[in-house]
Short mmCIF file of C-alpha atoms in Angstrom, two decimals:
data_model
loop_
_atom_site.label_atom_id
_atom_site.label_comp_id
_atom_site.label_asym_id
_atom_site.label_seq_id
_atom_site.Cartn_x
_atom_site.Cartn_y
_atom_site.Cartn_z
CA MET A 266 36.11 6.34 -40.93
CA ALA A 267 39.80 6.09 -41.65
CA ALA A 268 39.29 8.15 -44.74
CA ILE A 269 38.04 11.00 -42.60
CA PHE A 270 41.52 11.43 -41.19
CA SER A 271 43.33 10.77 -44.46
CA SER A 272 43.96 14.35 -45.49
CA SER A 273 44.12 17.91 -44.21
CA LEU A 274 41.29 20.42 -44.55
CA PHE A 275 43.17 23.49 -43.41
CA VAL A 276 46.75 23.23 -44.74
CA SER A 277 48.43 21.52 -47.62
CA SER A 278 50.62 18.48 -47.30
CA SER A 279 53.80 20.53 -47.77
CA LEU A 280 55.57 21.73 -44.69
CA PRO A 281 54.74 25.32 -43.60
CA LYS A 282 57.26 28.09 -43.89
CA PRO A 283 58.56 29.94 -40.81
CA LEU A 284 56.09 32.43 -39.45
CA SER A 285 58.09 34.74 -37.24
CA SER A 286 58.87 37.47 -39.77
CA SER A 287 55.35 37.73 -41.24
CA TYR A 288 53.61 37.56 -37.92
CA SER A 289 55.81 40.12 -36.20
CA ARG A 290 54.86 42.67 -38.87
CA ILE A 291 51.18 42.02 -38.35
CA HIS A 292 50.86 41.65 -34.61
CA LYS A 293 52.50 43.39 -31.67
CA ALA A 294 50.03 42.60 -28.91
CA PRO A 295 51.41 42.17 -25.35
CA GLN A 296 52.05 38.68 -23.93
CA LEU A 297 49.63 38.29 -21.77
CA PHE A 298 34.28 12.05 -11.91
CA ARG A 299 36.87 10.30 -14.19
CA ALA A 300 39.61 10.64 -16.66
CA ARG A 301 39.96 9.09 -20.06
CA SER A 302 41.93 9.76 -23.17
CA LEU A 303 40.84 9.92 -26.79
CA LEU A 304 43.21 9.03 -29.60
CA LEU A 305 41.90 10.69 -32.73
CA GLN A 306 44.63 9.28 -34.92
CA ASP A 307 47.24 6.60 -34.24
CA LYS A 308 50.14 8.74 -35.34
CA GLU A 309 48.99 11.94 -33.67
CA GLU A 310 49.26 13.18 -30.09
CA LYS A 311 46.67 12.07 -27.57
CA VAL A 312 44.17 14.63 -26.39
CA ILE A 313 43.42 14.00 -22.74
CA VAL A 314 39.72 14.33 -21.86
CA GLN A 315 39.39 14.75 -18.13
CA ASP A 316 36.20 14.47 -16.05
CA SER A 317 34.34 13.12 -19.03
CA PHE A 318 30.74 11.99 -19.40
CA PRO A 319 29.92 8.49 -20.72
CA SER A 320 30.86 8.04 -24.37
CA LYS A 321 28.13 8.18 -26.99
CA THR A 322 27.16 5.44 -29.42
CA SER A 323 27.36 5.81 -33.17
CA PRO A 324 24.50 5.24 -35.59
CA LEU A 325 26.12 2.05 -36.82
CA HIS A 326 26.29 0.68 -33.26
CA SER A 327 22.71 1.71 -32.63
CA ALA A 328 21.55 -0.11 -35.73
CA ASP A 329 23.24 -3.27 -34.50
CA LYS A 330 21.17 -3.32 -31.31
CA SER A 331 17.71 -3.59 -32.91
CA THR A 332 15.85 -6.67 -31.74
CA SER A 333 12.32 -6.37 -33.18
CA GLY A 334 10.87 -8.76 -35.78
CA ASN A 335 12.00 -6.64 -38.70
CA SER A 336 15.20 -5.48 -37.04
CA ILE A 337 17.62 -7.53 -39.13
CA ASN A 338 16.38 -6.18 -42.46
CA THR A 339 15.92 -2.67 -41.08
CA SER A 340 19.37 -2.65 -39.57
CA ALA A 341 21.01 -3.89 -42.73
CA PHE A 342 19.18 -1.27 -44.81
CA GLU A 343 20.07 1.50 -42.36
CA LYS A 344 23.71 0.49 -42.41
CA ARG A 345 23.76 0.77 -46.20
CA ILE A 346 22.15 4.21 -46.00
CA ILE A 347 24.71 5.33 -43.44
CA LYS A 348 27.59 4.11 -45.56
CA VAL A 349 26.26 5.97 -48.58
CA GLU A 350 25.83 9.15 -46.58
CA GLN A 351 29.34 8.92 -45.16
CA SER A 352 30.84 8.15 -48.62
CA VAL A 353 29.21 11.26 -50.05
CA ASN A 354 30.44 13.40 -47.13
CA ILE A 355 34.00 12.12 -47.48
CA PHE A 356 33.94 12.76 -51.22
CA LEU A 357 32.70 16.35 -50.69
CA THR A 358 35.27 17.00 -47.98
CA ASP A 359 38.18 15.65 -50.01
CA SER A 360 37.04 17.70 -53.05
CA VAL A 361 37.10 20.91 -51.03
CA ILE A 362 40.53 19.98 -49.65
CA LYS A 363 42.02 19.69 -53.13
CA ILE A 364 40.62 23.05 -54.16
CA LEU A 365 41.95 24.79 -51.06
CA ASP A 366 45.31 23.04 -51.39
CA THR A 367 45.61 24.69 -54.80
CA LEU A 368 44.51 28.17 -53.70
CA TYR A 369 46.33 28.23 -50.32
CA HIS A 370 49.50 26.26 -50.81
CA ASP A 371 51.61 28.27 -48.34
CA ARG A 372 49.32 31.04 -47.03
CA HIS A 373 48.43 29.44 -43.73
CA TYR A 374 46.67 32.24 -41.84
CA ALA A 375 44.63 33.16 -44.90
CA ARG A 376 43.54 29.56 -45.26
CA PHE A 377 42.65 29.37 -41.58
CA PHE A 378 40.56 32.53 -42.00
CA VAL A 379 38.61 31.07 -44.92
CA LEU A 380 37.95 27.82 -43.15
CA GLU A 381 37.01 29.41 -39.81
CA THR A 382 34.56 31.67 -41.68
CA ILE A 383 32.97 28.56 -43.11
CA ALA A 384 33.23 26.52 -39.89
CA ARG A 385 30.43 28.41 -38.09
CA VAL A 386 27.95 27.84 -40.94
CA PRO A 387 26.72 24.33 -39.99
CA TYR A 388 25.75 25.46 -36.50
CA PHE A 389 23.79 28.38 -37.95
CA ALA A 390 22.04 25.94 -40.26
CA PHE A 391 21.25 23.48 -37.48
CA MET A 392 19.72 26.25 -35.34
CA SER A 393 17.73 27.65 -38.26
CA VAL A 394 16.05 24.30 -38.97
CA LEU A 395 15.39 23.64 -35.27
CA HIS A 396 13.86 27.12 -34.81
CA MET A 397 11.59 26.33 -37.76
CA TYR A 398 10.57 23.04 -36.12
CA GLU A 399 9.88 24.97 -32.92
CA SER A 400 7.57 27.32 -34.77
CA PHE A 401 5.53 24.37 -35.98
CA GLY A 402 5.48 22.76 -32.52
CA TRP A 403 7.64 19.85 -33.63
CA TRP A 404 10.64 20.53 -31.41
CA ARG A 405 10.92 21.38 -27.72
CA ARG A 406 14.43 20.30 -26.76
CA ALA A 407 16.63 23.22 -25.68
CA ASP A 408 19.88 21.28 -25.32
CA TYR A 409 20.56 21.12 -29.05
CA LEU A 410 20.06 24.83 -29.50
CA LYS A 411 22.24 25.68 -26.51
CA VAL A 412 25.09 23.43 -27.61
CA HIS A 413 25.00 24.49 -31.25
CA PHE A 414 25.05 28.17 -30.32
CA ALA A 415 28.03 27.55 -28.02
CA GLU A 416 29.79 25.76 -30.88
CA SER A 417 29.20 28.72 -33.23
CA TRP A 418 30.48 31.09 -30.51
CA ASN A 419 33.66 29.07 -30.19
CA GLU A 420 34.21 29.06 -33.96
CA MET A 421 33.60 32.79 -34.11
CA HIS A 422 36.47 33.34 -31.71
CA HIS A 423 38.71 31.13 -33.81
CA LEU A 424 37.78 33.43 -36.72
CA LEU A 425 38.56 36.58 -34.68
CA ILE A 426 41.95 35.15 -33.80
CA MET A 427 42.76 34.51 -37.48
CA GLU A 428 41.66 38.02 -38.33
CA GLU A 429 43.98 39.45 -35.69
CA LEU A 430 46.79 37.37 -37.19
CA GLY A 431 46.15 39.01 -40.59
CA GLY A 432 44.37 36.16 -42.32
CA ASN A 433 41.72 38.45 -43.77
CA ALA A 434 44.12 40.94 -45.31
CA TRP A 435 43.31 40.10 -48.95
CA TRP A 436 39.95 41.06 -50.55
CA PHE A 437 39.89 37.82 -52.51
CA ASP A 438 40.05 35.73 -49.34
CA ARG A 439 37.15 37.64 -47.77
CA PHE A 440 35.11 37.38 -50.97
CA LEU A 441 35.76 33.64 -51.35
CA ALA A 442 35.02 32.82 -47.71
CA GLN A 443 31.76 34.77 -47.58
CA HIS A 444 30.38 33.34 -50.81
CA ILE A 445 31.34 29.78 -49.95
CA ALA A 446 29.59 30.29 -46.60
CA ILE A 447 26.33 31.22 -48.34
CA PHE A 448 26.40 28.09 -50.50
CA TYR A 449 27.44 25.93 -47.52
CA TYR A 450 24.57 27.29 -45.42
CA ILE A 451 21.95 26.43 -48.03
CA MET A 452 23.43 22.98 -48.56
CA THR A 453 23.56 22.28 -44.82
CA VAL A 454 20.01 23.43 -44.21
CA LEU A 455 18.72 21.05 -46.88
CA MET A 456 20.93 18.17 -45.70
CA TYR A 457 19.92 18.66 -42.07
CA ALA A 458 16.22 18.79 -42.94
CA VAL A 459 16.49 15.50 -44.89
CA SER A 460 18.99 13.65 -42.72
CA PRO A 461 20.38 15.21 -39.52
CA ARG A 462 22.67 12.21 -39.14
CA MET A 463 24.30 12.95 -42.49
CA ALA A 464 24.68 16.62 -41.71
CA TYR A 465 26.31 15.87 -38.35
CA HIS A 466 28.65 13.35 -39.95
CA PHE A 467 29.74 15.93 -42.54
CA SER A 468 30.57 18.33 -39.72
CA GLU A 469 32.46 15.54 -37.97
CA CYS A 470 34.56 15.09 -41.14
CA VAL A 471 35.41 18.80 -41.15
CA GLU A 472 36.24 18.94 -37.46
CA SER A 473 38.36 15.77 -37.67
CA HIS A 474 40.43 17.23 -40.46
CA ALA A 475 40.70 20.47 -38.51
CA PHE A 476 42.16 18.68 -35.51
CA GLU A 477 44.67 16.76 -37.60
CA THR A 478 45.76 19.86 -39.51
CA TYR A 479 46.22 22.09 -36.45
CA ASP A 480 48.13 19.26 -34.76
CA LYS A 481 50.58 19.01 -37.68
CA PHE A 482 50.87 22.78 -37.83
CA ILE A 483 51.78 22.93 -34.16
CA LYS A 484 54.38 20.21 -34.48
CA VAL A 485 56.10 21.87 -37.43
CA GLN A 486 55.88 25.48 -36.20
CA GLY A 487 55.92 24.91 -32.45
CA ASP A 488 59.27 26.56 -31.72
CA GLU A 489 58.41 29.63 -33.73
CA LEU A 490 54.94 29.91 -32.21
CA LYS A 491 56.34 29.84 -28.67
CA LYS A 492 58.28 33.00 -29.43
CA MET A 493 55.22 34.98 -30.46
CA PRO A 494 52.69 36.76 -28.25
CA ALA A 495 49.11 35.54 -28.01
CA PRO A 496 46.44 37.69 -29.70
CA GLU A 497 44.41 39.67 -27.18
CA VAL A 498 41.14 38.18 -28.37
CA ALA A 499 42.49 34.69 -27.60
CA VAL A 500 43.55 35.70 -24.10
CA ASN A 501 40.15 37.22 -23.40
CA TYR A 502 38.21 34.24 -24.71
CA TYR A 503 40.16 31.43 -23.08
CA THR A 504 40.91 33.09 -19.76
CA GLY A 505 37.92 35.39 -19.23
CA ASP A 506 35.63 35.41 -16.21
CA ASP A 507 32.56 34.03 -18.02
CA LEU A 508 33.36 30.62 -19.58
CA TYR A 509 29.84 29.22 -19.56
CA LEU A 510 29.66 29.02 -23.36
CA PHE A 511 33.18 27.62 -23.51
CA ASP A 512 32.05 24.75 -21.32
CA GLU A 513 28.73 24.35 -23.12
CA PHE A 514 30.08 23.11 -26.45
CA GLN A 515 32.27 20.45 -24.83
CA THR A 516 29.56 17.88 -24.32
CA SER A 517 31.88 15.06 -23.22
CA ARG A 518 33.32 17.12 -20.37
CA VAL A 519 32.12 18.18 -16.94
CA PRO A 520 31.82 22.01 -16.81
CA ASN A 521 34.90 23.78 -15.35
CA SER A 522 37.18 20.77 -16.08
CA ARG A 523 39.13 22.55 -18.82
CA ARG A 524 40.73 25.92 -18.16
CA PRO A 525 43.34 26.84 -20.77
CA LYS A 526 46.62 28.58 -20.09
CA ILE A 527 47.49 31.21 -22.73
CA GLU A 528 51.04 32.56 -22.60
CA ASN A 529 52.03 32.67 -26.25
CA LEU A 530 50.77 31.87 -29.77
CA TYR A 531 51.70 28.23 -29.34
CA ASP A 532 49.19 27.91 -26.49
CA VAL A 533 46.52 29.53 -28.68
CA PHE A 534 46.88 26.98 -31.44
CA VAL A 535 47.06 24.10 -28.98
CA ASN A 536 43.67 25.17 -27.57
CA ILE A 537 42.16 25.70 -31.04
CA ARG A 538 43.28 22.17 -31.90
CA ASP A 539 41.73 20.82 -28.70
CA ASP A 540 38.52 22.77 -29.44
CA GLU A 541 38.27 20.97 -32.76
CA ALA A 542 38.63 17.64 -31.00
CA GLU A 543 35.71 18.56 -28.73
CA HIS A 544 33.60 19.61 -31.76
CA CYS A 545 34.38 16.26 -33.39
CA LYS A 546 33.15 14.30 -30.37
CA THR A 547 29.98 16.40 -30.11
CA MET A 548 29.17 15.89 -33.80
CA LYS A 549 29.69 12.16 -33.43
CA ALA A 550 27.33 12.04 -30.47
CA CYS A 551 24.70 13.96 -32.42
CA GLN A 552 24.58 11.26 -35.08
CA THR A 553 22.55 9.11 -32.67
CA HIS A 554 19.18 10.84 -32.48
CA GLY A 555 18.31 12.21 -29.06
CA ASN A 556 21.79 11.53 -27.67
CA LEU A 557 22.90 15.13 -27.14
CA ARG A 558 22.64 16.87 -23.77
CA SER A 559 24.00 20.13 -22.52
CA PRO A 560 26.98 19.56 -20.19
CA HIS A 561 25.30 21.83 -17.66
CA SER A 562 22.16 19.71 -17.62
CA TYR A 563 24.11 16.88 -16.01
CA ALA A 564 24.39 19.01 -12.88
CA GLU A 565 20.72 18.27 -12.21
CA ASP A 566 20.38 15.39 -9.77
CA ASP A 567 16.73 14.79 -10.56
CA ASP A 568 16.41 12.32 -13.43
CA SER A 569 12.95 13.66 -14.16
CA SER A 570 14.60 16.84 -15.49
CA VAL A 571 15.89 14.96 -18.56
CA CYS A 572 14.10 16.10 -21.70
CA ALA A 573 13.13 12.56 -22.73
CA LEU A 574 9.43 13.36 -23.12
CA GLU A 575 9.84 16.67 -24.92
CA ALA A 576 8.78 16.89 -28.55
CA ASP A 577 11.47 16.21 -31.09
CA CYS A 578 11.91 14.61 -34.53
CA GLU A 579 14.59 13.35 -36.89
CA GLY A 580 14.36 15.20 -40.15
CA ILE A 581 11.42 16.97 -41.74
CA VAL A 582 9.75 13.75 -42.95
CA ASP A 583 9.75 12.36 -39.41
CA CYS A 584 8.46 15.68 -38.09
CA ILE A 585 5.55 15.76 -40.48
CA LYS A 586 4.71 12.11 -39.81
CA LYS A 587 4.68 12.63 -36.06
CA SER A 588 2.64 15.79 -36.42
CA VAL A 589 -0.03 14.01 -38.48
CA THR A 590 -0.24 10.97 -36.17
CA SER A 591 -0.28 13.18 -33.09
CA ASN A 592 -3.11 15.31 -34.42
CA ALA A 593 -5.06 12.19 -35.41
CA ALA A 594 -4.69 10.79 -31.91
CA LYS A 595 -5.95 14.02 -30.39
CA VAL A 596 -9.05 13.99 -32.64
CA LYS A 597 -9.88 10.47 -31.48
#
């Protein structure tokens, strides 16, 4: 997984230029349980995760725990499949990085706009496939749909922030972002139908790069960002009265445990960075089938409320297989 953090998806390796002059022309908005810590990268800042739920296992760890007669061969085969999937994802991610590095060498807000436009697409794709499974009676677990919608809602507000900062000013940037999003949606739908684990890992790659990139951006531009007012959309999103969806996508946290403070543009980017860290953890948890639960569902004290017996499946092949065997059993 070290390769996941090896490069930046949002900004190039060169140091950003000062932002104060360009931003000031664009924006004149007014200024308005247990703890644990997660280190996403050895050389980066620690993101403190307070009041967290138990950590999730990865597919590789799950494969190690098989104990049936054929478990050794199955586990070894599954590990090889996982490594191939992850290698393909890393290659695709790094390829996109190189292209964007060329197109957006020093246009940071424009690059953020393009990437935030694309960032919502996987969650749309996940929900589309799950809705299809629901129509066929293959899927009856609401937690995944709730969490993925909350993730898309969070990414949408990242996009609105970049638009308010002027990232969508050029026609070319809007055209590029929208057409990449169409291709990305189709690719993700197919990938998720074949291998949800692979699709979730690809999204983890994207979110991991996002965290690393925003973290570097904050460190380089922190002093300038602290002098700039926060966009109004960011203030409304992070400090509004209804933060149910804000809590919903943070599956490793107890609801109401994170309440951002937004006083300037620096605070905005700090919270966007921390959002990406939460997305990364959620995508990692999703790679173990059936592992995802809505943070709000933990509030239920009755263990019988857990959706363990509700219909679900892992990819379209598994769905069809379960459907056939289930129907055969009913006939008997």
